PDB file of C-alpha atoms in Angstrom:
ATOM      1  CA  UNK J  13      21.813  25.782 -41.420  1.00 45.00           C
ATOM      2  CA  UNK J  14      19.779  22.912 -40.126  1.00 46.00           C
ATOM      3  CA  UNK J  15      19.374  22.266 -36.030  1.00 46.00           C
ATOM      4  CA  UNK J  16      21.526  18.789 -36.792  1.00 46.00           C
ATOM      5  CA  UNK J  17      23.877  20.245 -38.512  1.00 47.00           C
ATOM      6  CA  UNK J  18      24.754  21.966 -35.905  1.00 51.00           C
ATOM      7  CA  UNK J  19      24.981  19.602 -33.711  1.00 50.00           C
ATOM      8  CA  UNK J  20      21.918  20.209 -31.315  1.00 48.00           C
ATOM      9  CA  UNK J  21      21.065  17.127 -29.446  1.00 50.00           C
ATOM     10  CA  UNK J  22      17.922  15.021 -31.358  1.00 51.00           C
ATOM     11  CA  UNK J  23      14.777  14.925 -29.029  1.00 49.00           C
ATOM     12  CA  UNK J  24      14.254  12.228 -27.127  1.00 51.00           C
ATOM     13  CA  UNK J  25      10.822   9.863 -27.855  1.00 56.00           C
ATOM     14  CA  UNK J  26       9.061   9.428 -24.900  1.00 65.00           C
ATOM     15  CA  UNK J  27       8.884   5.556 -24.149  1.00 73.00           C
ATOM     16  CA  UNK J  28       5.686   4.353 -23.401  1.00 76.00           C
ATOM     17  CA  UNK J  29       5.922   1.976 -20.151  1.00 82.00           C
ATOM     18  CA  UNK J  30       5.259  -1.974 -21.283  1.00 85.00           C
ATOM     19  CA  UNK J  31       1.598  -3.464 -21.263  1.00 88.00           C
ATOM     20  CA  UNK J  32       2.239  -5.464 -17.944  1.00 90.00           C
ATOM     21  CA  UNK J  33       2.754  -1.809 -16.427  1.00 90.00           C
ATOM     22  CA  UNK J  34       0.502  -0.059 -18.358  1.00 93.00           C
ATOM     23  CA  UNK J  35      -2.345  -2.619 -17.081  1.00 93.00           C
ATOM     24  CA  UNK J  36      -1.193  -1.542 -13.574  1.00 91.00           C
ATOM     25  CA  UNK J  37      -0.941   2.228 -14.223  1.00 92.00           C
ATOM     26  CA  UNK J  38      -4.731   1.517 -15.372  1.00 95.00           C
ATOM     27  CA  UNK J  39      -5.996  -1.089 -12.857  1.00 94.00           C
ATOM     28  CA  UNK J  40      -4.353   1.397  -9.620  1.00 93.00           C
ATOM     29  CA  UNK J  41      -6.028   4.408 -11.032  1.00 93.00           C
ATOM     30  CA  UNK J  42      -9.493   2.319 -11.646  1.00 94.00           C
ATOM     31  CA  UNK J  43      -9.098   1.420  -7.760  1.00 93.00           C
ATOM     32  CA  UNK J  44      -8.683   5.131  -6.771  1.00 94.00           C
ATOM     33  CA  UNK J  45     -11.378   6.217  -8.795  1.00 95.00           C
ATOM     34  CA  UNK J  46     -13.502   3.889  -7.152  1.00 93.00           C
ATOM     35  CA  UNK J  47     -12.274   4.216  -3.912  1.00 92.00           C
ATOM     36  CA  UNK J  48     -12.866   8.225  -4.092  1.00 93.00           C
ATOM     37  CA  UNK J  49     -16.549   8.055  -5.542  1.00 92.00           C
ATOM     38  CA  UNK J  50     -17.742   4.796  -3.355  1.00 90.00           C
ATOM     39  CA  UNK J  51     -20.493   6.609  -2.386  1.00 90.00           C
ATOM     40  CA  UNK J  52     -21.146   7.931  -5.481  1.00 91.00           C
ATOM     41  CA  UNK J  53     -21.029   4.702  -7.606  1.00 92.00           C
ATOM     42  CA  UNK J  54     -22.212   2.401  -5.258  1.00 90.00           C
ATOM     43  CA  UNK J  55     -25.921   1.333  -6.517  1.00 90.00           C
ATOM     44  CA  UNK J  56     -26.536   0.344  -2.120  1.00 89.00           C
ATOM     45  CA  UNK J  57     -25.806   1.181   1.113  1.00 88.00           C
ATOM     46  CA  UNK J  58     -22.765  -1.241   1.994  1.00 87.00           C
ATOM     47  CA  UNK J  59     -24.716  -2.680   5.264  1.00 86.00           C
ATOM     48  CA  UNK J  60     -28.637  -2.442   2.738  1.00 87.00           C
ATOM     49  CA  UNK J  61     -29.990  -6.128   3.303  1.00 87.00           C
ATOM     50  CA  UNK J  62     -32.440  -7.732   0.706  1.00 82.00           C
ATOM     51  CA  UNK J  63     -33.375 -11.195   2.450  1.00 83.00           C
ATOM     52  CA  UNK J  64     -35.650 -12.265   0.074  1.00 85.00           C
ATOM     53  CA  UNK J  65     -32.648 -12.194  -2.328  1.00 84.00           C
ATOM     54  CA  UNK J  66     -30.222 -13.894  -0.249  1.00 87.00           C
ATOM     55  CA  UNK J  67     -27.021 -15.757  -1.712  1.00 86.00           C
ATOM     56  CA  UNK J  68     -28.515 -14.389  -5.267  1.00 88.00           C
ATOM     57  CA  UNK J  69     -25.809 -15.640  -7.881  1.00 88.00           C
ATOM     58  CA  UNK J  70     -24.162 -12.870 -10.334  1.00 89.00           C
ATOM     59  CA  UNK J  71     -25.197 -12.407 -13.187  1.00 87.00           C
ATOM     60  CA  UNK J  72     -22.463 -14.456 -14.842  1.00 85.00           C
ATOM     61  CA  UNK J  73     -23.881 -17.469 -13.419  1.00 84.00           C
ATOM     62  CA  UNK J  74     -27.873 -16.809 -14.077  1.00 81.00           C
ATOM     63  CA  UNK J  75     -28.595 -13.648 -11.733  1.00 79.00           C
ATOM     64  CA  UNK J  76     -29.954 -10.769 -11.903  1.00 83.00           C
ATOM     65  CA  UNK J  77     -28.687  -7.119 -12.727  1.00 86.00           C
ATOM     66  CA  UNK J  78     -30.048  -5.953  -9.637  1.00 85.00           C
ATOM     67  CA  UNK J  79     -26.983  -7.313  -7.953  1.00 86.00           C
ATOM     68  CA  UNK J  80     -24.651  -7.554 -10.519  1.00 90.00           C
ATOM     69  CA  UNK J  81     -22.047  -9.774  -8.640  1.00 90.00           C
ATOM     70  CA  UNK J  82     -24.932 -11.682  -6.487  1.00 88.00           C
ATOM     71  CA  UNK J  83     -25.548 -11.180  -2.865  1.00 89.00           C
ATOM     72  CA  UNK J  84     -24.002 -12.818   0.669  1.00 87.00           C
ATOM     73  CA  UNK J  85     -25.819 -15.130   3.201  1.00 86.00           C
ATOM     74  CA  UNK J  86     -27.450 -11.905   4.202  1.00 87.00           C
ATOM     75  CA  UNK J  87     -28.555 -10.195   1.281  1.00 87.00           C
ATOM     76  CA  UNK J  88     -26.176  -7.765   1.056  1.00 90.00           C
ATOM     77  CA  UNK J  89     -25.071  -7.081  -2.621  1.00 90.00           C
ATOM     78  CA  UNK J  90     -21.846  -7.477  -2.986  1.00 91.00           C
ATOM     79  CA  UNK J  91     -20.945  -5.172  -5.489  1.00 92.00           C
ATOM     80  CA  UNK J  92     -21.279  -2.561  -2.714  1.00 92.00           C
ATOM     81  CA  UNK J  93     -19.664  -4.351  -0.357  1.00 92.00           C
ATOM     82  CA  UNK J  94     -17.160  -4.722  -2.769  1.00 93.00           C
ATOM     83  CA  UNK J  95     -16.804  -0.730  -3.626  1.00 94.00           C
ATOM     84  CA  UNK J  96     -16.619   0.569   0.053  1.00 93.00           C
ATOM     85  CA  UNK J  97     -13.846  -2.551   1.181  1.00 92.00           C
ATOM     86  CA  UNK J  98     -11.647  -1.131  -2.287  1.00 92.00           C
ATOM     87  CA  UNK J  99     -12.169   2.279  -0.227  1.00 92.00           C
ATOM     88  CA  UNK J 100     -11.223   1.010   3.304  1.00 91.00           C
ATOM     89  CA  UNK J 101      -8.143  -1.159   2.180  1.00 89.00           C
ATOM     90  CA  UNK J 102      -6.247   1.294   0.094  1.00 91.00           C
ATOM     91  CA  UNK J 103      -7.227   3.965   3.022  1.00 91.00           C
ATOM     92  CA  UNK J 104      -5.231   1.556   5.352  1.00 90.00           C
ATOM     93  CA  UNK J 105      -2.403   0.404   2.845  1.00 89.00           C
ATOM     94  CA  UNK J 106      -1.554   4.090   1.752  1.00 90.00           C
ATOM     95  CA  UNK J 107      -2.013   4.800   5.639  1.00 91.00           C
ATOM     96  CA  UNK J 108       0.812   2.457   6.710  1.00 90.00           C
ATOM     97  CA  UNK J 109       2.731   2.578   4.058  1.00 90.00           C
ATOM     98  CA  UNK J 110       3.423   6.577   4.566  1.00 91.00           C
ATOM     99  CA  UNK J 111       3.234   5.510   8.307  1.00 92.00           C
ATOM    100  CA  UNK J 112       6.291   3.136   7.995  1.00 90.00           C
ATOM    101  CA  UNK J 113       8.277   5.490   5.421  1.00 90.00           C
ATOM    102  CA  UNK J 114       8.106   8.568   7.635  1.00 91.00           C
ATOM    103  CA  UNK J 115       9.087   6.352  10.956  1.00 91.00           C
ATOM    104  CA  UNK J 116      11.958   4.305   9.464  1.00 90.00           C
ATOM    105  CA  UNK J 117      13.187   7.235   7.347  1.00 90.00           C
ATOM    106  CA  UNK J 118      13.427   9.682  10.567  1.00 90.00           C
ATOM    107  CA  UNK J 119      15.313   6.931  12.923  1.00 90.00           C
ATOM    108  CA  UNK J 120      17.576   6.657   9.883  1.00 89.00           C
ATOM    109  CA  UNK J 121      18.275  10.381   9.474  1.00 87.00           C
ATOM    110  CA  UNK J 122      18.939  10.367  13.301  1.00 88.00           C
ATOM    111  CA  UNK J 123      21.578   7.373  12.896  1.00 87.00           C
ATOM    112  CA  UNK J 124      23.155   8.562  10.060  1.00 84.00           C
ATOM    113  CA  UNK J 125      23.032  12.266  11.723  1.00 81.00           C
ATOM    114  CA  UNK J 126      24.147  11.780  15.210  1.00 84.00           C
ATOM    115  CA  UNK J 127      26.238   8.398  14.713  1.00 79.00           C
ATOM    116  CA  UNK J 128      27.665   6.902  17.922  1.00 82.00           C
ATOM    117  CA  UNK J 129      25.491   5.784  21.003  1.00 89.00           C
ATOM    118  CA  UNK J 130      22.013   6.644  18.886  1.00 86.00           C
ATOM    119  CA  UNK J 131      23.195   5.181  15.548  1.00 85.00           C
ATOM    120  CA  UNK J 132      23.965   1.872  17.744  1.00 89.00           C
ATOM    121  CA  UNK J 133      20.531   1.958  19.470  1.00 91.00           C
ATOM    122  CA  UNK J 134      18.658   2.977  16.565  1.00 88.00           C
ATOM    123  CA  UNK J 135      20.497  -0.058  14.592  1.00 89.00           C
ATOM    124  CA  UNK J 136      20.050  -2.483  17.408  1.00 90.00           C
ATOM    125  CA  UNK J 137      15.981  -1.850  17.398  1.00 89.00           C
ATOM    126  CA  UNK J 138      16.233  -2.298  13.291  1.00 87.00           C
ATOM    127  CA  UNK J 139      17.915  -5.644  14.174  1.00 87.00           C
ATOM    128  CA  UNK J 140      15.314  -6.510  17.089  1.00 87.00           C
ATOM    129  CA  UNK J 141      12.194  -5.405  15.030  1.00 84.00           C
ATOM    130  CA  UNK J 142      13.358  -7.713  11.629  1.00 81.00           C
ATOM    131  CA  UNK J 143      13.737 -10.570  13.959  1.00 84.00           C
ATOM    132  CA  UNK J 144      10.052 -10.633  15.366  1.00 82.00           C
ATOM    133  CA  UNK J 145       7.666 -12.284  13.321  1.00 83.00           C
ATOM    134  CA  UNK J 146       5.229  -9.198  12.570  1.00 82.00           C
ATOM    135  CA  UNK J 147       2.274 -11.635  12.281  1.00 81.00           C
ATOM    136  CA  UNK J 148       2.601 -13.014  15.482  1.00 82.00           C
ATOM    137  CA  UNK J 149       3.563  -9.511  17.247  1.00 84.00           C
ATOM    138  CA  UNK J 150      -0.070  -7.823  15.625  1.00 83.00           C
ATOM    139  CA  UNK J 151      -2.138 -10.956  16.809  1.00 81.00           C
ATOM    140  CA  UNK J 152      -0.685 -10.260  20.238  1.00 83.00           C
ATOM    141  CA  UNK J 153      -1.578  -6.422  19.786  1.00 84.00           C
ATOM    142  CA  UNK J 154      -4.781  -6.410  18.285  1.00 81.00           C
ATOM    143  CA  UNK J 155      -6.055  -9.496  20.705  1.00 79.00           C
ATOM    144  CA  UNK J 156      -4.631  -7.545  24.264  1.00 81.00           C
ATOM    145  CA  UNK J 157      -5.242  -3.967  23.189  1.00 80.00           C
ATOM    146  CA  UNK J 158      -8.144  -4.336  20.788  1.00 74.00           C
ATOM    147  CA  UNK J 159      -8.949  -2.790  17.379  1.00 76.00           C
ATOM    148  CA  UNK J 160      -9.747   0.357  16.125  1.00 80.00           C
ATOM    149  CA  UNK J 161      -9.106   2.134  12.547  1.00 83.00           C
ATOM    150  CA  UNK J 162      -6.260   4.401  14.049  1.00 86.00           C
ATOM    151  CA  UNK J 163      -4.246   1.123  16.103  1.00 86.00           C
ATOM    152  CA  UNK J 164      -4.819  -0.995  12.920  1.00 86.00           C
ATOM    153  CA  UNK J 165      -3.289   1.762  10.688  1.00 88.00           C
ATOM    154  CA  UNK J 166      -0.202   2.209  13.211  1.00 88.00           C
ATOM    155  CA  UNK J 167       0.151  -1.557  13.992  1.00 88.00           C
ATOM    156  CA  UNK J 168       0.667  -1.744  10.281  1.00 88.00           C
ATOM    157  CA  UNK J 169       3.113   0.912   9.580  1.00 87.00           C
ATOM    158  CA  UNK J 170       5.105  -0.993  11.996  1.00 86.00           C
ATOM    159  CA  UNK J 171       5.565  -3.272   9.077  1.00 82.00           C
ATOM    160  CA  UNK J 172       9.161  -2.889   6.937  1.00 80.00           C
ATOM    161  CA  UNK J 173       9.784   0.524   9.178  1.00 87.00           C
ATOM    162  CA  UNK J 174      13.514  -1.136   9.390  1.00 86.00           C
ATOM    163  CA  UNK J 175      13.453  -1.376   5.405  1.00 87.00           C
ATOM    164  CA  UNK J 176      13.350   2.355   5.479  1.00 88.00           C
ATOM    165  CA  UNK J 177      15.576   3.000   8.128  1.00 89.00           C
ATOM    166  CA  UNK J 178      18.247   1.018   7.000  1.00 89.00           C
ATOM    167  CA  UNK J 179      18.107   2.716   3.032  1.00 87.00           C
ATOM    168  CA  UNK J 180      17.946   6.075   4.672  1.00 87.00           C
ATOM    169  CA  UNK J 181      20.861   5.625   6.882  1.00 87.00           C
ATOM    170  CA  UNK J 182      23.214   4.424   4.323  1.00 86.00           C
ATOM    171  CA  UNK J 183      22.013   6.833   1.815  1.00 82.00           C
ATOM    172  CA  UNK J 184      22.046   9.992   4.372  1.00 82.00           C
ATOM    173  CA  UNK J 185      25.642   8.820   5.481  1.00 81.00           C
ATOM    174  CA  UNK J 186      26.421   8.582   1.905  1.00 80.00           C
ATOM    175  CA  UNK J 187      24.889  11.877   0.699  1.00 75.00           C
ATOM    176  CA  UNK J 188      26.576  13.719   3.914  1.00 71.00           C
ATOM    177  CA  UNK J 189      29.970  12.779   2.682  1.00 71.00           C
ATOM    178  CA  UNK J 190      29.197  14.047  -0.653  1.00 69.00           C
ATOM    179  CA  UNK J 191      30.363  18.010  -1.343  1.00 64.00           C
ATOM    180  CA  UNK J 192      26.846  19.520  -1.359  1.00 61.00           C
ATOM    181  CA  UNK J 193      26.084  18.608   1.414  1.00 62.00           C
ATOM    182  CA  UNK J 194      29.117  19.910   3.354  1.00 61.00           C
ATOM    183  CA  UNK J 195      28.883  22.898   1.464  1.00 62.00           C
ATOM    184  CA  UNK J 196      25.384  23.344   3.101  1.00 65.00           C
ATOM    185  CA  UNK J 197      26.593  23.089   6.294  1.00 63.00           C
ATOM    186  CA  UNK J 198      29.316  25.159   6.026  1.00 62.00           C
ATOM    187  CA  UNK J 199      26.840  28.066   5.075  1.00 62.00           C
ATOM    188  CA  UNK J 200      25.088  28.098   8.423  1.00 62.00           C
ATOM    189  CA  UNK J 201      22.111  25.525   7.616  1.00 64.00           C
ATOM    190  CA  UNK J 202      20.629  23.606  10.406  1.00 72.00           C
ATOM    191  CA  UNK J 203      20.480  20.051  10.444  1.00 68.00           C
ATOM    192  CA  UNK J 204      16.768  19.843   9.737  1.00 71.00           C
ATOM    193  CA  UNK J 205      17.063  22.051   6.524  1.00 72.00           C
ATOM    194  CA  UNK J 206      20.267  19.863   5.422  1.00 71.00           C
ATOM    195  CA  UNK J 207      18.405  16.657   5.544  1.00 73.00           C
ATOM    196  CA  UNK J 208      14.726  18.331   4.358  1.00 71.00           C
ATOM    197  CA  UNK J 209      15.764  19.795   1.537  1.00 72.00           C
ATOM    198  CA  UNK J 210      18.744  18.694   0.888  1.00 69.00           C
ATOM    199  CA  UNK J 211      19.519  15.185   1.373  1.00 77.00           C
ATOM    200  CA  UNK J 212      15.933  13.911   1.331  1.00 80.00           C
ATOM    201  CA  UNK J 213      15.313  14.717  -2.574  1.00 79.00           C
ATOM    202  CA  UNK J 214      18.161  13.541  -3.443  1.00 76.00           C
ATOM    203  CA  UNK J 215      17.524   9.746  -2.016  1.00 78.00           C
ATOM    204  CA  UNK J 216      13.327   9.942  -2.167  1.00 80.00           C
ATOM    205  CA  UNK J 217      13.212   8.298  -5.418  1.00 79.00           C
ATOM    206  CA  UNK J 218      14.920   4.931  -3.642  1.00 82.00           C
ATOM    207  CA  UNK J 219      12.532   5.455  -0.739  1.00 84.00           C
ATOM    208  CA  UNK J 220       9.700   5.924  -3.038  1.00 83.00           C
ATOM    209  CA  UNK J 221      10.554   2.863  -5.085  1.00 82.00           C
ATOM    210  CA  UNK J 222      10.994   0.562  -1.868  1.00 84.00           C
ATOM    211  CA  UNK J 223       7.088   2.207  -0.954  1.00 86.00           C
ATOM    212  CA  UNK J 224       5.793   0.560  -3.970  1.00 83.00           C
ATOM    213  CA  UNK J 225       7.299  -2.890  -3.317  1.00 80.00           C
ATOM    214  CA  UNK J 226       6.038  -2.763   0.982  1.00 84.00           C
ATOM    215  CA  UNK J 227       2.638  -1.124  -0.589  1.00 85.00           C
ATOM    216  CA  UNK J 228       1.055  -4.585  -1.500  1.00 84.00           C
ATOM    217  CA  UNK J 229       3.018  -6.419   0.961  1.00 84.00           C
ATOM    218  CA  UNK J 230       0.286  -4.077   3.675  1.00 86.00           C
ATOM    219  CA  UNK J 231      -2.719  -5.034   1.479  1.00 84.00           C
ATOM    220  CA  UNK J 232      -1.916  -8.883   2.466  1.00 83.00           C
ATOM    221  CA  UNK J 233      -1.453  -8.411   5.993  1.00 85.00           C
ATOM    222  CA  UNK J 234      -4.720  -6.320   6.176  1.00 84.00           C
ATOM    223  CA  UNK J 235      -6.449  -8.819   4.464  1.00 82.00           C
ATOM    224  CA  UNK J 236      -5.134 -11.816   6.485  1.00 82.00           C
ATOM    225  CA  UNK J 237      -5.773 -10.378   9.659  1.00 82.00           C
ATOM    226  CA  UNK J 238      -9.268  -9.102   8.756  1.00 80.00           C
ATOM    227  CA  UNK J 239      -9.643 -12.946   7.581  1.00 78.00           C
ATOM    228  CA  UNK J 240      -8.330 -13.839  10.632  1.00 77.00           C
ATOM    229  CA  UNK J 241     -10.803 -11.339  12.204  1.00 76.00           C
ATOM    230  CA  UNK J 242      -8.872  -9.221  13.773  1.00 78.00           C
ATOM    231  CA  UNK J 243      -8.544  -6.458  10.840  1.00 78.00           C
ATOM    232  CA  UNK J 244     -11.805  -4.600  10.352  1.00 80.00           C
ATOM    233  CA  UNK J 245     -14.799  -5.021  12.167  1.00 80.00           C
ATOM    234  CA  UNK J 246     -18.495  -5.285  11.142  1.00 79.00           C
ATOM    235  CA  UNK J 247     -20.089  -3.366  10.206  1.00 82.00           C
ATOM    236  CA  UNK J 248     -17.329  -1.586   8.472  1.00 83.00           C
ATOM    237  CA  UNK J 249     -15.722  -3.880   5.766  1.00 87.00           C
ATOM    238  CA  UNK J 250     -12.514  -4.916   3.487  1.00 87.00           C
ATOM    239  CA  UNK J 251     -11.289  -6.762   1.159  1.00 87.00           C
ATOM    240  CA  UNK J 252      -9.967  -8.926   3.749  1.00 85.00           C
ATOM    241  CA  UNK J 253     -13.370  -9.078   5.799  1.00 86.00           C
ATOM    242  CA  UNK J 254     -14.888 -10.132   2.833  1.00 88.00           C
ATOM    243  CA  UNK J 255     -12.877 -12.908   2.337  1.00 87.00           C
ATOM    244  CA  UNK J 256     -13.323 -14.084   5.695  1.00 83.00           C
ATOM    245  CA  UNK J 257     -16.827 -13.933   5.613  1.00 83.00           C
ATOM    246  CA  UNK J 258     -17.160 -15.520   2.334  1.00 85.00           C
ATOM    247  CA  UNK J 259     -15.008 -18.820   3.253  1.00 84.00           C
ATOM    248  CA  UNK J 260     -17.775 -19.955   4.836  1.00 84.00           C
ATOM    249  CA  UNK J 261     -20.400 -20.234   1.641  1.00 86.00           C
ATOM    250  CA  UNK J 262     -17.031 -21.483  -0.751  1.00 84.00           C
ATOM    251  CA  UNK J 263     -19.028 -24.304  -1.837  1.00 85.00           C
ATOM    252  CA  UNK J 264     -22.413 -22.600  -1.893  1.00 87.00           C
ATOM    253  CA  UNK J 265     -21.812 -19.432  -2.839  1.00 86.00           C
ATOM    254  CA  UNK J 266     -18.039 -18.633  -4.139  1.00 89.00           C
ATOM    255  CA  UNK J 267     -18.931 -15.148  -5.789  1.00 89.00           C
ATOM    256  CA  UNK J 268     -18.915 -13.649  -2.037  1.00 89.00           C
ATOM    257  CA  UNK J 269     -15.480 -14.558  -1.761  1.00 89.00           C
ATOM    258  CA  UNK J 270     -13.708 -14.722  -5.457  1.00 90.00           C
ATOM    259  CA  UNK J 271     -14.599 -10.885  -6.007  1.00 90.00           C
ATOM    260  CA  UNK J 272     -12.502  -9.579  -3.190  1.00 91.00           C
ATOM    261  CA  UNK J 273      -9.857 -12.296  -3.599  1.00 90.00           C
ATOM    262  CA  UNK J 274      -9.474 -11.273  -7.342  1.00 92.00           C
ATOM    263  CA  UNK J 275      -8.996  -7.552  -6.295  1.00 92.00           C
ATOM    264  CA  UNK J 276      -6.477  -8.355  -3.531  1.00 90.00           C
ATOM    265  CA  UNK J 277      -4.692 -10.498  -6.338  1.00 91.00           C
ATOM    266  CA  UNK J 278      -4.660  -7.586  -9.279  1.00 93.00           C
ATOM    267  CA  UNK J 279      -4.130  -4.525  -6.675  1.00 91.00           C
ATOM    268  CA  UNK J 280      -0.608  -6.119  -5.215  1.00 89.00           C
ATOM    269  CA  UNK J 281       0.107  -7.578  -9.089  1.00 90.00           C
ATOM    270  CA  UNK J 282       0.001  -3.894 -10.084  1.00 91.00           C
ATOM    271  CA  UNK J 283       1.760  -2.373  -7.377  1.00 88.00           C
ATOM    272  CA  UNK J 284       4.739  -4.935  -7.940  1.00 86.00           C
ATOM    273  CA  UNK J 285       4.821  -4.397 -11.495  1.00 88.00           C
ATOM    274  CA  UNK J 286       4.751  -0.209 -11.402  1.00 88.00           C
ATOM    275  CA  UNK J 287       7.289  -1.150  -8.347  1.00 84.00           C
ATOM    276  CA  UNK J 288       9.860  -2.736 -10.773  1.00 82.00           C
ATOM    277  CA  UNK J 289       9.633  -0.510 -13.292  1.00 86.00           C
ATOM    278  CA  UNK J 290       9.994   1.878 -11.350  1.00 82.00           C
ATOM    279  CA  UNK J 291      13.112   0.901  -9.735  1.00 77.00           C
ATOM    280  CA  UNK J 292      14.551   0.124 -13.107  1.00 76.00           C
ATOM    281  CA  UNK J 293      13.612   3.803 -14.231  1.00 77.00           C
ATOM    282  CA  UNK J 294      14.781   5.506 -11.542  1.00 69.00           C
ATOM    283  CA  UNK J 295      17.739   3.335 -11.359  1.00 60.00           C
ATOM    284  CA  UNK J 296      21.151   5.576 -12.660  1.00 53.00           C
ATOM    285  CA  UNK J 297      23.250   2.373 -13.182  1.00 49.00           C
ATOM    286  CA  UNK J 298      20.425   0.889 -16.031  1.00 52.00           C
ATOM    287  CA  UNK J 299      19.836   4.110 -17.843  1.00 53.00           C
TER     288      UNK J 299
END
């Protein structure tokens, strides 16, 4: 007798995800190949000047393929520059992203853990940190404190920390009430083991989705405050520094700035996309 016949569930086809997404799967995995192998793919040294060739068009608009995207007002072929600021921005984005996640998750562990006094507090700095304007609060840091990789990295993690905390909270005071975990506590587990292996799984594909949708939301503020110039500084570049640098030749020479600006554009396109469908996959309610 057949497998249908009796009665053994049909297999399930594998959906492919939908050509907006699939672009994004495609265009994200481009950027970390080519933010793993910069050095490898690069055909010059990021700072390499060539003055004789300065503010060289692409080759799009009557260059050369020696610098296949054209050079800036100093010769430096963009293309490169281009390479090693994909590197640098996704370094920073992925930095305070997981920065942000691990900060707002843990306060909201705590709150949803200890209740009371520290679930007030923790709430009341949620409510204090969404009402600053984060823009104004990093030009404040970065212009008293200074800059560096590390305090750019933090200063941006600082960004949507209360998003976290306020999904983990509900979800941990949720997830506490559920049978589970009780059970787990009733068997002797500490609280750290409860919410590590316990609780955490359970809610990390909501925290992973809402990582997707802050993800590109930290590749804008990069790049406006490295426009603003006080994101990366020279010699080390962005996508952002580019930009900034590049406003200056718009007229004369627009490749310096379009090929960073059409990055920034695609990167947080794809992020938002593979954001949403994720959400909608991981989603129980839509299945």
């Amino acid at each position: 007798m057949s497998e249908v016949a009796l009665g053994a569930p049909p297999a399930r086809k594998r959906e492919l995800p939908p050509p907006l997404v699939m672009f994004g799967l495609i265009w994200i995995g481009l950027m970390l190949v080519v933010a793993l192998a910069a050095d490898l793919i690069s055909p010059f040294a990021y700072t390499a000047l060539d003055l004789r060739n300065r503010l060289s068009p692409p080759v799009f608009m009557g260059g050369d393929w020696l610098h296949p995207l054209g050079t800036d007002e100093l010769g430096r072929d963009v293309l490169s520059r281009l390479i090693y600021s994909i590197r640098t921005s996704l370094i920073i984005a992925f930095g305070a992203t997981i920065v942000g996640a691990v900060l707002g998750t843990t306060l909201g562990f705590l709150a949803a853990h200890f209740r009371g006094i520290v679930e007030n507090a923790v709430m009341a700095l949620v409510d204090f940190s969404a009402s600053i304007p984060f823009l104004i609060l990093a030009l404040a840091v970065l212009a008293f404190f200074g800059n560096s990789m590390l305090l750019f990295v933090l200063l941006l993690g600082l960004h949507a920390w209360e998003r976290y905390a306020r999904i983990a909270r509900g979800l941990a005071i949720s997830a506490s009430a559920q049978g589970y975990a009780g059970a787990v506590r009733q068997l002797g587990a500490r609280p750290l083991r409860v919410y590590g292996r316990h609780i955490l799984p359970n809610i990390a594909s909501t925290l992973i989705v809402s990582m997707t949708l802050a993800f590109p939301e930290v590749i804008l503020l990069e790049s406006g405050l490295s426009f603003l110039g006080l994101g990366v500084q020279p010699p080390a570049t962005s996508l952002g520094n580019m930009v900034g640098f590049g406003r200056e030749y718009l007229t004369r020479a627009p490749w310096i700035l379009l090929a960073p600006a059409v990055v920034i554009v695609l990167t947080t396109l794809s992020v938002s996309l593979i954001g949403d469908w994720l959400r909608d996959r991981l989603d129980p309610t839509l299945r």
